[in-house]
Short mmCIF file of C-alpha atoms in Angstrom, two decimals:
data_model
loop_
_atom_site.label_atom_id
_atom_site.label_comp_id
_atom_site.label_asym_id
_atom_site.label_seq_id
_atom_site.Cartn_x
_atom_site.Cartn_y
_atom_site.Cartn_z
CA MET X 1 63.50 153.60 196.82
CA ARG X 2 62.54 157.91 197.43
CA LEU X 3 61.19 158.66 193.93
CA ILE X 4 64.63 161.12 194.14
CA ASP X 5 67.59 159.67 195.87
CA ILE X 6 70.77 161.71 196.89
CA ASP X 7 73.71 160.35 198.20
CA HIS X 8 74.34 162.67 201.17
CA ASP X 9 78.10 162.88 200.55
CA ALA X 10 77.91 163.15 196.96
CA ALA X 11 74.99 166.83 197.64
CA VAL X 12 78.05 168.67 200.48
CA THR X 13 78.20 171.10 197.52
CA PHE X 14 73.86 171.80 196.90
CA PRO X 15 73.22 173.63 195.30
CA ALA X 16 76.02 175.21 194.20
CA GLU X 17 77.54 172.62 192.05
CA PRO X 18 77.15 169.18 189.93
CA PHE X 19 76.23 165.95 191.34
CA ARG X 20 74.73 162.40 190.24
CA ILE X 21 71.80 161.14 191.11
CA ARG X 22 69.42 158.40 191.18
CA HIS X 23 65.08 158.57 190.87
CA SER X 24 62.56 155.16 190.90
CA LEU X 25 60.75 157.25 188.13
CA ALA X 26 61.74 155.41 184.85
CA ASP X 27 58.45 152.38 184.96
CA HIS X 28 55.54 155.85 186.37
CA PRO X 29 52.45 154.90 184.44
CA PHE X 30 52.42 159.04 183.82
CA LEU X 31 55.93 158.58 181.98
CA THR X 32 54.92 156.08 179.39
CA LEU X 33 54.97 157.09 175.62
CA ASP X 34 51.41 156.33 175.24
CA ALA X 35 50.38 159.30 178.64
CA LEU X 36 52.84 161.85 177.03
CA ALA X 37 50.95 161.66 173.64
CA GLY X 38 47.73 162.77 175.36
CA LEU X 39 49.96 165.23 178.00
CA ALA X 40 50.85 167.08 174.32
CA GLY X 41 47.25 167.22 173.49
CA ARG X 42 46.12 168.57 176.59
CA LEU X 43 49.14 170.97 177.40
CA ASP X 44 48.61 174.38 175.89
CA ARG X 45 49.56 174.93 172.76
CA ASP X 46 53.02 177.16 173.41
CA ARG X 47 54.05 174.48 176.06
CA VAL X 48 54.92 172.39 173.94
CA GLU X 49 57.38 172.73 171.57
CA TYR X 50 59.24 170.65 168.84
CA ASN X 51 61.85 170.76 165.96
CA SER X 52 64.09 168.30 164.12
CA GLY X 53 66.71 166.44 166.41
CA LYS X 54 69.47 166.54 163.81
CA LEU X 55 70.77 169.48 165.53
CA GLN X 56 75.33 170.90 166.29
CA PRO X 57 75.85 172.50 169.87
CA ASN X 58 76.15 175.47 167.57
CA GLN X 59 73.14 175.19 165.87
CA PRO X 60 71.63 178.38 164.98
CA PRO X 61 68.15 180.23 166.01
CA ASP X 62 67.35 180.98 162.45
CA GLU X 63 68.39 177.67 160.84
CA VAL X 64 65.98 174.64 163.29
CA PRO X 65 64.61 172.23 160.93
CA GLY X 66 60.84 171.84 162.48
CA LEU X 67 58.48 168.79 161.57
CA ASP X 68 55.41 168.66 160.01
CA LEU X 69 54.01 166.08 162.81
CA ALA X 70 50.93 166.95 165.36
CA PRO X 71 52.71 167.30 169.28
CA ALA X 72 51.24 163.28 170.11
CA ASP X 73 52.01 162.44 166.64
CA VAL X 74 55.56 163.44 167.54
CA VAL X 75 55.68 161.48 170.35
CA ARG X 76 53.64 158.41 169.06
CA GLN X 77 56.68 158.23 166.14
CA ILE X 78 59.78 159.22 168.04
CA GLU X 79 60.98 155.50 167.16
CA THR X 80 61.75 156.71 164.01
CA CYS X 81 60.96 160.52 163.43
CA GLY X 82 64.28 162.42 164.00
CA ALA X 83 62.62 164.94 166.85
CA TRP X 84 63.29 166.53 169.87
CA MET X 85 59.98 167.26 171.39
CA VAL X 86 59.49 169.27 175.31
CA LEU X 87 56.65 169.65 177.22
CA LYS X 88 56.56 172.47 179.42
CA ASN X 89 55.48 173.45 182.55
CA VAL X 90 53.64 169.66 183.48
CA GLU X 91 52.75 171.06 187.21
CA THR X 92 49.45 172.59 185.17
CA VAL X 93 48.56 169.25 184.93
CA PRO X 94 47.30 168.43 188.18
CA GLU X 95 48.00 164.56 188.43
CA TYR X 96 52.15 166.12 187.69
CA ALA X 97 52.02 168.60 189.44
CA ALA X 98 51.66 165.27 192.56
CA LEU X 99 54.80 163.74 191.79
CA ILE X 100 56.61 166.54 190.95
CA ARG X 101 56.26 168.14 194.61
CA ASP X 102 56.47 164.84 196.00
CA ALA X 103 59.45 164.16 193.97
CA LEU X 104 60.98 167.29 195.13
CA ALA X 105 59.50 166.54 199.05
CA ASP X 106 61.86 163.35 198.33
CA ALA X 107 65.15 164.93 197.33
CA ARG X 108 64.47 167.49 200.45
CA ALA X 109 64.54 164.52 202.90
CA ALA X 110 67.99 162.70 201.08
CA ILE X 111 69.88 166.38 201.07
CA GLY X 112 69.28 167.18 204.65
CA GLY X 113 68.50 171.41 206.02
CA ALA X 114 66.52 172.09 202.27
CA ASP X 115 62.66 173.80 202.47
CA ASP X 116 60.39 174.64 200.76
CA ASP X 117 61.58 178.31 200.95
CA GLY X 118 64.17 177.32 199.29
CA MET X 119 62.56 175.36 196.91
CA THR X 120 59.51 177.75 195.32
CA ASP X 121 57.61 177.62 191.43
CA PHE X 122 58.39 174.31 190.96
CA GLN X 123 58.05 173.20 187.58
CA GLY X 124 58.14 170.42 185.38
CA PHE X 125 59.95 170.06 180.93
CA ILE X 126 59.50 166.27 180.44
CA PHE X 127 62.09 165.81 177.19
CA VAL X 128 61.44 163.32 174.38
CA SER X 129 64.26 162.45 171.94
CA SER X 130 64.89 159.93 168.78
CA ALA X 131 67.67 158.17 168.11
CA ASN X 132 71.15 160.23 167.73
CA GLY X 133 69.84 163.80 168.18
CA VAL X 134 71.26 167.16 170.60
CA THR X 135 69.88 169.91 172.35
CA PRO X 136 71.95 172.95 171.75
CA PHE X 137 74.89 174.82 173.79
CA HIS X 138 71.97 176.23 176.28
CA ILE X 139 71.55 177.25 180.49
CA ASP X 140 68.58 177.03 182.61
CA TYR X 141 67.55 179.94 184.88
CA GLU X 142 65.59 177.13 187.31
CA GLU X 143 67.61 174.67 189.96
CA ASN X 144 66.95 171.22 188.30
CA PHE X 145 66.85 167.72 189.47
CA PHE X 146 67.29 165.80 186.11
CA VAL X 147 65.47 162.49 185.30
CA HIS X 148 66.72 160.14 183.10
CA LEU X 149 63.75 157.28 181.92
CA HIS X 150 64.20 155.71 178.48
CA GLY X 151 67.10 155.02 176.56
CA GLU X 152 70.78 156.76 176.50
CA LYS X 153 71.67 160.18 176.75
CA PHE X 154 74.78 162.15 177.02
CA MET X 155 74.60 165.72 179.13
CA HIS X 156 78.17 168.16 178.04
CA VAL X 157 78.23 169.76 181.33
CA PHE X 158 80.08 173.60 181.58
CA ASP X 159 81.14 175.77 184.67
CA ASN X 160 78.98 178.85 185.36
CA ARG X 161 81.76 181.02 186.77
CA ASP X 162 83.43 180.83 182.89
CA ARG X 163 83.03 184.14 181.32
CA ALA X 164 84.22 182.89 177.65
CA LEU X 165 81.84 180.23 177.63
CA VAL X 166 78.40 182.50 178.19
CA SER X 167 79.29 186.51 178.32
CA GLU X 168 77.61 188.65 180.87
CA PRO X 169 74.87 189.73 177.89
CA ASP X 170 74.31 186.10 176.69
CA LEU X 171 73.20 185.55 180.17
CA GLU X 172 69.75 188.07 180.10
CA THR X 173 67.00 187.02 179.55
CA PHE X 174 63.93 187.85 178.01
CA PRO X 175 59.81 185.65 177.40
CA GLY X 176 60.64 184.10 174.11
CA LYS X 177 64.08 184.09 173.74
CA HIS X 178 66.08 181.41 172.24
CA ARG X 179 67.62 179.23 174.07
CA ASN X 180 69.90 178.26 171.41
CA LEU X 181 73.65 180.33 172.55
CA SER X 182 76.38 180.79 170.52
CA TYR X 183 79.14 178.07 171.00
CA LEU X 184 82.84 176.83 170.38
CA ALA X 185 84.47 173.50 169.03
CA ASP X 186 87.19 174.25 171.64
CA PHE X 187 83.94 174.47 174.72
CA GLU X 188 84.72 171.19 174.40
CA GLU X 189 87.53 170.95 176.43
CA ARG X 190 86.15 171.89 179.27
CA ALA X 191 82.83 170.24 179.83
CA THR X 192 82.15 166.81 182.07
CA VAL X 193 80.24 164.84 179.96
CA TYR X 194 77.32 162.63 182.06
CA ARG X 195 76.29 158.92 180.74
CA PHE X 196 73.11 158.44 181.86
CA GLU X 197 70.75 155.33 181.62
CA PRO X 198 67.15 154.67 183.34
CA GLY X 199 67.38 155.35 186.32
CA GLU X 200 70.38 158.09 186.63
CA GLY X 201 70.42 161.45 186.84
CA MET X 202 71.61 164.59 188.16
CA PHE X 203 71.41 167.64 190.29
CA LEU X 204 72.23 170.99 187.00
CA PRO X 205 72.22 174.06 189.11
CA TYR X 206 71.44 176.89 187.58
CA THR X 207 72.00 178.63 184.75
CA TRP X 208 75.19 176.16 184.44
CA PRO X 209 75.78 175.88 180.79
CA HIS X 210 75.08 172.21 178.96
CA TRP X 211 74.44 170.62 175.26
CA VAL X 212 72.59 167.44 175.17
CA ARG X 213 72.75 164.33 172.73
CA THR X 214 71.32 160.42 172.58
CA GLY X 215 72.23 157.96 172.22
CA SER X 216 71.06 155.06 169.47
CA ASP X 217 67.58 154.83 171.13
CA TRP X 218 64.90 157.56 171.56
CA THR X 219 64.91 159.24 174.47
CA ILE X 220 63.12 159.59 177.53
CA SER X 221 63.86 162.36 180.35
CA MET X 222 62.25 165.01 182.94
CA ALA X 223 63.46 168.40 184.30
CA ILE X 224 62.12 168.89 187.81
CA THR X 225 63.25 172.26 188.77
CA TRP X 226 61.89 175.25 191.08
CA LYS X 227 63.47 178.43 192.04
CA SER X 228 65.32 179.72 194.77
CA PRO X 229 65.30 183.30 196.10
CA ARG X 230 68.36 183.86 195.17
CA ASP X 231 66.98 182.54 191.40
CA ILE X 232 64.04 184.53 190.96
CA ARG X 233 66.22 187.68 191.57
CA MET X 234 68.48 187.27 189.39
CA ASN X 235 65.95 186.11 186.81
CA ARG X 236 64.48 189.67 187.34
CA LEU X 237 68.00 191.00 186.72
CA TYR X 238 67.71 189.71 183.96
CA LEU X 239 64.99 190.20 182.60
CA ALA X 240 65.77 193.74 183.68
CA ASN X 241 69.20 194.67 182.23
CA ALA X 242 67.96 192.29 178.80
CA MET X 243 64.69 194.81 178.59
CA LEU X 244 67.35 198.12 179.10
CA ARG X 245 69.93 196.55 176.59
CA LYS X 246 66.35 196.37 173.67
CA LEU X 247 66.65 200.12 174.52
CA ARG X 248 70.10 200.50 173.85
CA LEU X 249 70.82 201.10 177.43
CA PRO X 250 73.68 198.80 178.14
CA GLN X 251 73.85 197.14 182.14
CA PRO X 252 76.59 196.70 184.43
CA ALA X 253 77.07 193.26 185.11
CA PRO X 254 75.37 192.21 188.54
CA GLY X 255 76.53 193.05 192.16
CA ARG X 256 78.54 196.31 191.04
CA TYR X 257 75.80 198.23 191.26
CA PRO X 258 74.30 196.59 194.20
CA ALA X 259 71.97 199.14 194.76
CA TYR X 260 70.83 199.73 191.44
CA ASP X 261 70.42 196.40 191.06
CA SER X 262 68.07 196.45 193.95
CA ALA X 263 66.05 199.28 191.93
CA LYS X 264 65.78 197.57 188.56
CA VAL X 265 65.17 194.23 190.18
CA ILE X 266 61.79 196.04 192.59
CA ALA X 267 60.85 197.84 189.35
CA LEU X 268 60.32 194.19 187.81
CA ALA X 269 58.28 193.17 190.96
CA THR X 270 56.34 195.48 190.23
CA LEU X 271 55.50 195.03 186.40
CA GLN X 272 55.01 191.36 187.11
CA ALA X 273 52.64 192.05 189.51
CA VAL X 274 50.52 193.64 187.01
CA VAL X 275 51.54 191.19 184.07
CA ASN X 276 51.23 188.27 185.77
CA PRO X 277 48.17 187.71 185.73
CA LEU X 278 47.16 188.81 182.18
CA ARG X 279 49.75 185.56 181.29
CA ARG X 280 46.90 182.77 182.86
CA SER X 281 45.78 181.79 178.97
CA GLU X 282 47.87 181.14 176.20
CA GLY X 283 46.28 183.81 173.53
CA MET X 284 47.41 186.48 176.28
CA ARG X 285 50.29 184.97 176.62
CA ARG X 286 51.39 184.93 172.88
CA ARG X 287 49.98 188.44 172.48
CA LEU X 288 51.93 190.48 175.49
CA ARG X 289 55.25 188.17 174.05
CA ALA X 290 54.54 189.15 170.42
CA LEU X 291 53.83 193.09 171.62
CA LEU X 292 56.74 193.21 174.23
CA PHE X 293 59.46 191.88 171.99
CA GLY X 294 58.10 191.00 168.97
CA ARG X 295 56.73 187.87 166.74
CA ARG X 296 59.94 186.33 167.04
CA ALA X 297 59.70 186.15 170.48
CA ASN X 298 56.99 183.31 169.79
CA TYR X 299 59.44 181.59 167.65
CA TYR X 300 58.58 177.70 169.09
CA TYR X 301 54.77 178.59 167.18
CA GLY X 302 56.96 177.72 163.82
CA GLY X 303 56.72 173.56 165.17
CA GLU X 304 55.08 172.01 162.04
CA ARG X 305 57.56 172.75 159.56
CA LYS X 306 58.35 169.98 157.39
CA ILE X 307 62.55 169.37 157.33
#
């Protein structure tokens, strides 16, 4: 079996619509609790985010309770500590980069027609959660092969074209912006709920809103992500719009003025060419976020707080 296995008939809507997948990663030695406790200690601190899992889908970002534990201890105690953790950018560790690269190669082969040019900037995010936990309502700015590895998990997924759920300003993003978005109970009428056991997963398209809950056991899951050229362009446009909005210059929705969109994308790409080399160290990333977006942009450094 491939690392990621996709039914060709299910993938006919790729990359526009979600669909289920299967995988053979549940027993991989890099993805056990022991291995992930070690990984938590190897990653830069701003690539390890964790808090209490005792949240709601509409959790206010400023009211997320933390944990008084070191990152590796969160993983080791996940069965009892009531936590949610994500290990970000695990592709910065060579053996995890190789695993992600192999998984994406298998996915491309299973889909047929997808090539490296359409799957750039691959990344890996590993989630370790205690039982009965919640990841609040949010969107992600990548394409995602979600693979579930341990326990039982439910993902509530919503159509990203429904602006009654996520507004144009809420789609805009900048480094350090908290992921949690406003959620109302009546949104749930529009959800499709996917249940996962180990060996199961799904393809989640770019910016499709979702919230996640775990079952009665602790869980491990992984998001194997990448960006298409269109995703990269949209991310630059959303970032440019967010930066201009912070200067009290509200921006039109993408697509209304194509020439203006292109000018913002080019300007942002030029700025990123200067800034990105500076972001290789954790200290510089932290200083840049604080300089450009304020101290609150480094909110995940507050993880070691008591519940």
